JSON list of C-alpha atoms in Angstrom, two decimals:
[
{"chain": "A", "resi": 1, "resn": "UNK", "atom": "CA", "xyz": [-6.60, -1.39, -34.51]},
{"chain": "A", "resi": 2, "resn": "UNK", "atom": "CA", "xyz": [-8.07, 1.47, -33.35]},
{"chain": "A", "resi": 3, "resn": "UNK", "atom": "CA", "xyz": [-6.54, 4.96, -32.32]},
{"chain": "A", "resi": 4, "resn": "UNK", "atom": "CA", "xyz": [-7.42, 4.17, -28.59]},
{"chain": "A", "resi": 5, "resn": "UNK", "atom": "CA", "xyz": [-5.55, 0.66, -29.12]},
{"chain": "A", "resi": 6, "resn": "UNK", "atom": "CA", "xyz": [-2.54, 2.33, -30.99]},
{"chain": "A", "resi": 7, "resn": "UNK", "atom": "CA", "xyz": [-2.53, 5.11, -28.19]},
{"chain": "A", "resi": 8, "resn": "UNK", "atom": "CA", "xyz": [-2.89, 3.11, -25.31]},
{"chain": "A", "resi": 9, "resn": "UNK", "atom": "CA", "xyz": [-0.08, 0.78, -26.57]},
{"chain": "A", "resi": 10, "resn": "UNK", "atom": "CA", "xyz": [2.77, 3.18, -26.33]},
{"chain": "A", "resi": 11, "resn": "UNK", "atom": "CA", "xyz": [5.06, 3.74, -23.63]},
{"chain": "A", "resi": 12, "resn": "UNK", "atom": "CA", "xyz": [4.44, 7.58, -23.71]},
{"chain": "A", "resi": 13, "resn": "UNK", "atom": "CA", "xyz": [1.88, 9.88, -25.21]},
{"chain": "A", "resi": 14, "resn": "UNK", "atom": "CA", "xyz": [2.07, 13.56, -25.91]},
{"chain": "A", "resi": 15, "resn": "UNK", "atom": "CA", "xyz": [-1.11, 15.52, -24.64]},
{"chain": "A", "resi": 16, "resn": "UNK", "atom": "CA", "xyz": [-1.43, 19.11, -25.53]},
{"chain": "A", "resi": 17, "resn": "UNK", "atom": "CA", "xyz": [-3.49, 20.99, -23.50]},
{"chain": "A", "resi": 18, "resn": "UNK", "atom": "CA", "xyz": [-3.78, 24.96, -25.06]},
{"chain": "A", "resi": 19, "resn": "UNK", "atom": "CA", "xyz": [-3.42, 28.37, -23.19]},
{"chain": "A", "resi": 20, "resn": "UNK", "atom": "CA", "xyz": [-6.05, 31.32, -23.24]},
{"chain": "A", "resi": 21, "resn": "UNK", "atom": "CA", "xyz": [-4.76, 32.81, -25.79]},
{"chain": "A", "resi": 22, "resn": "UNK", "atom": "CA", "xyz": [-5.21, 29.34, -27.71]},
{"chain": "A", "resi": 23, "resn": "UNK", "atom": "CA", "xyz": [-1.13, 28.40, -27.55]},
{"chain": "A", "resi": 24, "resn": "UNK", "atom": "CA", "xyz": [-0.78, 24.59, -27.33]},
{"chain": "A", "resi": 25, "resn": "UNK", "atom": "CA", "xyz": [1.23, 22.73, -24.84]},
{"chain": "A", "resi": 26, "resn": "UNK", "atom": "CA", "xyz": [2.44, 19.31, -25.16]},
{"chain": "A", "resi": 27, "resn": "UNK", "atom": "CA", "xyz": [3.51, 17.30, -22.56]},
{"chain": "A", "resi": 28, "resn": "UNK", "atom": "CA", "xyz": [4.69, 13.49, -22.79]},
{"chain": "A", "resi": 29, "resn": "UNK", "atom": "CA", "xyz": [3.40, 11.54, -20.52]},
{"chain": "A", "resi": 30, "resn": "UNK", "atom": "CA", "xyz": [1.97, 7.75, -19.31]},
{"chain": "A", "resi": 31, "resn": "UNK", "atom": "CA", "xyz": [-1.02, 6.63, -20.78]},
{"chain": "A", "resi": 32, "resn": "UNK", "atom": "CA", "xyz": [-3.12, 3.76, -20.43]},
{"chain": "A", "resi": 33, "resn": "UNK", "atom": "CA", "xyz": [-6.59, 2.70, -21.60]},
{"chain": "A", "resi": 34, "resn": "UNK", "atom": "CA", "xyz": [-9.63, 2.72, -19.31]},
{"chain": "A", "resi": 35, "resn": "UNK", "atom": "CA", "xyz": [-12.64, 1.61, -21.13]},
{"chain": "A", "resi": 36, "resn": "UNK", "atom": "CA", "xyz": [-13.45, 3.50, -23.91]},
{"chain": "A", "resi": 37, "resn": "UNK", "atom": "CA", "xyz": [-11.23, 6.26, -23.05]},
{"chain": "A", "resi": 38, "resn": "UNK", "atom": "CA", "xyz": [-7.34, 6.46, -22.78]},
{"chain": "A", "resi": 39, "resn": "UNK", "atom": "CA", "xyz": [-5.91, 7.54, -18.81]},
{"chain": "A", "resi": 40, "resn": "UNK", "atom": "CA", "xyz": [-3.35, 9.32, -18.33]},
{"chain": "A", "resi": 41, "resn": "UNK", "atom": "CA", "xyz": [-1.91, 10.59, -13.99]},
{"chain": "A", "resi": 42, "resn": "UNK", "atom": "CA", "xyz": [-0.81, 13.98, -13.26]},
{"chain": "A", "resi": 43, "resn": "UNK", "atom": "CA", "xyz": [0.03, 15.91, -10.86]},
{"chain": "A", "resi": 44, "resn": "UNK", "atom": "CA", "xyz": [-3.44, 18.20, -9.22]},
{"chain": "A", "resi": 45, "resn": "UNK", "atom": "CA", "xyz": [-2.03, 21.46, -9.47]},
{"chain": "A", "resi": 46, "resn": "UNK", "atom": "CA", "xyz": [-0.18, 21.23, -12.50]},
{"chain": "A", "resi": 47, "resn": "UNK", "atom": "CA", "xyz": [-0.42, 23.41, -15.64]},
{"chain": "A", "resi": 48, "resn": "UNK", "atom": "CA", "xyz": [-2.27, 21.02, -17.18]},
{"chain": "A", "resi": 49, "resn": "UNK", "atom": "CA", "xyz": [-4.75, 20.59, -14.97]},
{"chain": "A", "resi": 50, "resn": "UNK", "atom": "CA", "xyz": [-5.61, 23.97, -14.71]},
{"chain": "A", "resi": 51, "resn": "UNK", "atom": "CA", "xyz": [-5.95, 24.23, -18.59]},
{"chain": "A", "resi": 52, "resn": "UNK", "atom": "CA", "xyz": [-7.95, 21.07, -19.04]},
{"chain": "A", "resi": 53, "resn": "UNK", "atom": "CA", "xyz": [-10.27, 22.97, -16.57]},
{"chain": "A", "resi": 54, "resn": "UNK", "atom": "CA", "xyz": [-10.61, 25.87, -18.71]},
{"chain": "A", "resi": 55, "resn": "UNK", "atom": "CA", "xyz": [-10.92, 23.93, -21.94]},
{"chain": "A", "resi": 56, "resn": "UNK", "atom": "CA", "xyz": [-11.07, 20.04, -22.17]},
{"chain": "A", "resi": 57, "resn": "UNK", "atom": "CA", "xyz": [-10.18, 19.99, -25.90]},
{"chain": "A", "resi": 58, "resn": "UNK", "atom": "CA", "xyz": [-6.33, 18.55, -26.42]},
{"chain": "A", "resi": 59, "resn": "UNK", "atom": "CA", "xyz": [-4.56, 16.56, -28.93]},
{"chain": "A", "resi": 60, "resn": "UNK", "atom": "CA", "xyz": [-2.96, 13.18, -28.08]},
{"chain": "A", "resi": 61, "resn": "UNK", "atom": "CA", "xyz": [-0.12, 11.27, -30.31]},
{"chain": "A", "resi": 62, "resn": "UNK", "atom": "CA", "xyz": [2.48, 8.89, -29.86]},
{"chain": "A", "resi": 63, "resn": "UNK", "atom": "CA", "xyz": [5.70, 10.24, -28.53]},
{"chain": "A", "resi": 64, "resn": "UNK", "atom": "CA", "xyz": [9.31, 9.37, -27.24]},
{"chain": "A", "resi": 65, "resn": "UNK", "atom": "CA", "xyz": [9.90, 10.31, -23.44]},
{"chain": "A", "resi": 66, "resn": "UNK", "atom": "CA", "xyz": [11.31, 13.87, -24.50]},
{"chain": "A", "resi": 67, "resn": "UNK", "atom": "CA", "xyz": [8.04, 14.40, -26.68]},
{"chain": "A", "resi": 68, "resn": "UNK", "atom": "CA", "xyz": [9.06, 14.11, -30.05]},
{"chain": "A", "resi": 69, "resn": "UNK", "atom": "CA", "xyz": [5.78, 12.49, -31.54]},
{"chain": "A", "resi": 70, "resn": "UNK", "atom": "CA", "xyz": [6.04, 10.06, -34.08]},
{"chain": "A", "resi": 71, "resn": "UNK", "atom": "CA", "xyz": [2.71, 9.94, -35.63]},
{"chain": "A", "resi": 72, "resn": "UNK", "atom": "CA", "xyz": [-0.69, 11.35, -36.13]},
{"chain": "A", "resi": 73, "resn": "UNK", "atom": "CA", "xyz": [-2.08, 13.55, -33.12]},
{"chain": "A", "resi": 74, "resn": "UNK", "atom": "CA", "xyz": [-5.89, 13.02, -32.17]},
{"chain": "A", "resi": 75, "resn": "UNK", "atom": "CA", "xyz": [-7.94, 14.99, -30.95]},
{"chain": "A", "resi": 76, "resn": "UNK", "atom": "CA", "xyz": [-10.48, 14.61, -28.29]},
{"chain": "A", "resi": 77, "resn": "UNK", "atom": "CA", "xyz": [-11.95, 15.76, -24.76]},
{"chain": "A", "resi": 78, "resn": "UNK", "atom": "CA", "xyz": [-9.97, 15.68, -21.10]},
{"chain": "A", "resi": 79, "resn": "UNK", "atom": "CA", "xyz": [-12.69, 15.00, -17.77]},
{"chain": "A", "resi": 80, "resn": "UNK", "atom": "CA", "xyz": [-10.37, 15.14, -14.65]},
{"chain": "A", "resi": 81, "resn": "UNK", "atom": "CA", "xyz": [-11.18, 12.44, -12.33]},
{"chain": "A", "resi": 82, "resn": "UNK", "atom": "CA", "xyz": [-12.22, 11.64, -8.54]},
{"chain": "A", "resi": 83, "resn": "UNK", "atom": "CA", "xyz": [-10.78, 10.36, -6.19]},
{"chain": "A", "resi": 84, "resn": "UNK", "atom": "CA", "xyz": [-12.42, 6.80, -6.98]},
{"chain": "A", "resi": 85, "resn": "UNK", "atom": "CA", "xyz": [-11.40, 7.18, -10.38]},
{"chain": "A", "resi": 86, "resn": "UNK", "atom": "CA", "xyz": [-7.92, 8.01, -10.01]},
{"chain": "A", "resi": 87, "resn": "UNK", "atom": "CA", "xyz": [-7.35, 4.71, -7.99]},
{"chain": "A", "resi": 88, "resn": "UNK", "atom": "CA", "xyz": [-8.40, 2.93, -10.24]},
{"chain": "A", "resi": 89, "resn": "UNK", "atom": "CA", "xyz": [-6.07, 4.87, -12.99]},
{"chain": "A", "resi": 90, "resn": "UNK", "atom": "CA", "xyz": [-2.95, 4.43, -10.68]},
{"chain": "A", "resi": 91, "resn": "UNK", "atom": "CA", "xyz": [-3.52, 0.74, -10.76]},
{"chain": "A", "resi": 92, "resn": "UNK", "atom": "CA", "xyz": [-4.12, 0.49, -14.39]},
{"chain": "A", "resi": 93, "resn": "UNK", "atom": "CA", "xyz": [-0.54, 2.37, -14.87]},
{"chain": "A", "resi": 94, "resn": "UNK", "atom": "CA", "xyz": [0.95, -0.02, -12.49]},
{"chain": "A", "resi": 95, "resn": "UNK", "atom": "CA", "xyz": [-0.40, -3.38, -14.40]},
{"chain": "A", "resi": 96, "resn": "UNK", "atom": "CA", "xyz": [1.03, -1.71, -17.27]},
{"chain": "A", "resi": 97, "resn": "UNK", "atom": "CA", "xyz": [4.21, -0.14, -16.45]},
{"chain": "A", "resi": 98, "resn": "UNK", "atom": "CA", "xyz": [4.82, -3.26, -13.55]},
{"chain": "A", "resi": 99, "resn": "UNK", "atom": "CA", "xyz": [8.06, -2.29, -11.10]},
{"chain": "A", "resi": 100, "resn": "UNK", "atom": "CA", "xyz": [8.77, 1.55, -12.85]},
{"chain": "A", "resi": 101, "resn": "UNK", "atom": "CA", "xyz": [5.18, 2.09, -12.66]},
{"chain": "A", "resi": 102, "resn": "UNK", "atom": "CA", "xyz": [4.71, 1.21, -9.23]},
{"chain": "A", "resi": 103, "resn": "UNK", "atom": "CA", "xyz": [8.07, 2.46, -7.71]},
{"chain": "A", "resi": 104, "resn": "UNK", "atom": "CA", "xyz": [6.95, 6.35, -9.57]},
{"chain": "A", "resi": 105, "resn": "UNK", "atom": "CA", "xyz": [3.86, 5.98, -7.69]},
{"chain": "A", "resi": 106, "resn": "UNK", "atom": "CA", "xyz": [4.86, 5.25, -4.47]},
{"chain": "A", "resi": 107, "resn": "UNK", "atom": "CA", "xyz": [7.00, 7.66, -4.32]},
{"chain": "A", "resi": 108, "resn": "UNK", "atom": "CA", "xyz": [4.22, 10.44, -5.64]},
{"chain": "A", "resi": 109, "resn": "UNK", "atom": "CA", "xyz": [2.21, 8.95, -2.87]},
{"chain": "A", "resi": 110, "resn": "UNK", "atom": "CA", "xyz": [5.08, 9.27, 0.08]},
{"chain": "A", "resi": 111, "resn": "UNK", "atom": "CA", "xyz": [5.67, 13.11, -1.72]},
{"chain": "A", "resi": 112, "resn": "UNK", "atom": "CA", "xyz": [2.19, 14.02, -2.45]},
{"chain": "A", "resi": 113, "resn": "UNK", "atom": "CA", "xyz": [-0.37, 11.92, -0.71]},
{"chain": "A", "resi": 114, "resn": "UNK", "atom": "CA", "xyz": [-2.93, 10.60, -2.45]},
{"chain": "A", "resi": 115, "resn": "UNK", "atom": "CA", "xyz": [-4.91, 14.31, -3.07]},
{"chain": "A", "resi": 116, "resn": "UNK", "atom": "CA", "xyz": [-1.55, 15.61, -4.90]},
{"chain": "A", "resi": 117, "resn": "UNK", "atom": "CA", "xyz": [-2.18, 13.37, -8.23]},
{"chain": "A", "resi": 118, "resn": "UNK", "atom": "CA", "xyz": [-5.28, 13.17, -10.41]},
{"chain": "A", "resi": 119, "resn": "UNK", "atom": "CA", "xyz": [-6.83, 10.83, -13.02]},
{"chain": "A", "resi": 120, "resn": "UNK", "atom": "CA", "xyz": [-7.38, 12.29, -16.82]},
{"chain": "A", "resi": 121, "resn": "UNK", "atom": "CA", "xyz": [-9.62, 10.49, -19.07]},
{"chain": "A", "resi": 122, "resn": "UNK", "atom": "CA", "xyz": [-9.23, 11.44, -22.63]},
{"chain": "A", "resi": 123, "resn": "UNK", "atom": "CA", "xyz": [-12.22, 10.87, -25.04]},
{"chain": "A", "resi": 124, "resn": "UNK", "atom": "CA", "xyz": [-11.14, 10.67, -28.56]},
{"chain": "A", "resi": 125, "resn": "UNK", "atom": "CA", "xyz": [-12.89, 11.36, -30.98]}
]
């Protein structure tokens, strides 16, 4: 198996996204693969978002749901998506994660709309 496989088949992943002044920040989250890259949903005006727009280099491991990774981190390149995209990430995350998956996105949707969430691709590599 490959990283992407071993990545994409864990319940949570930790992606670190790093500060200005080059401080990393790790954040577990839900990740899925999407072609040759692995997907992960945020929300659009999150930290996160606003580092991976200033530098798309993070790290991604595997990781419990309070972040504490338990195995190799990877690095590679974050592309936030469009709208188009991110559909098509929210129902990738709700084949995978089936009723949890779908109930946390409805009720993003009913809280956020469908502009308050975005798409992440992660190239590793």
């Amino acid at each position: 198996m490959t990283d992407l496989d071993d990545l994409a088949a864990e319940k949570y992943v930790l992606l670190t996204t790093y500060r200005r002044d080059g401080r990393a920040v790790p954040t577990p989250v839900w990740a899925v693969r999407d072609g040759d890259a692995l997907a992960v949903w945020t929300v659009a005006d999150s930290g996160k978002v606003k580092r991976i727009r200033r530098n798309p280099t993070v790290t991604v491991a595997p990781c419990d749901v309070r972040g504490r990774p338990h195995g190799p981190a990877v690095k590679g390149q974050a592309a936030l998506c469009g709208p188009t995209e991110t559909r098509r990430i929210r129902s990738l995350l709700k084949q995978k994660y089936r009723l949890l998956g779908r109930l946390t996105l409805l009720g993003s949707r009913l809280r956020r709309g469908d502009q308050g969430t975005v798409g992440v691709r992660v190239t590793l590599g």
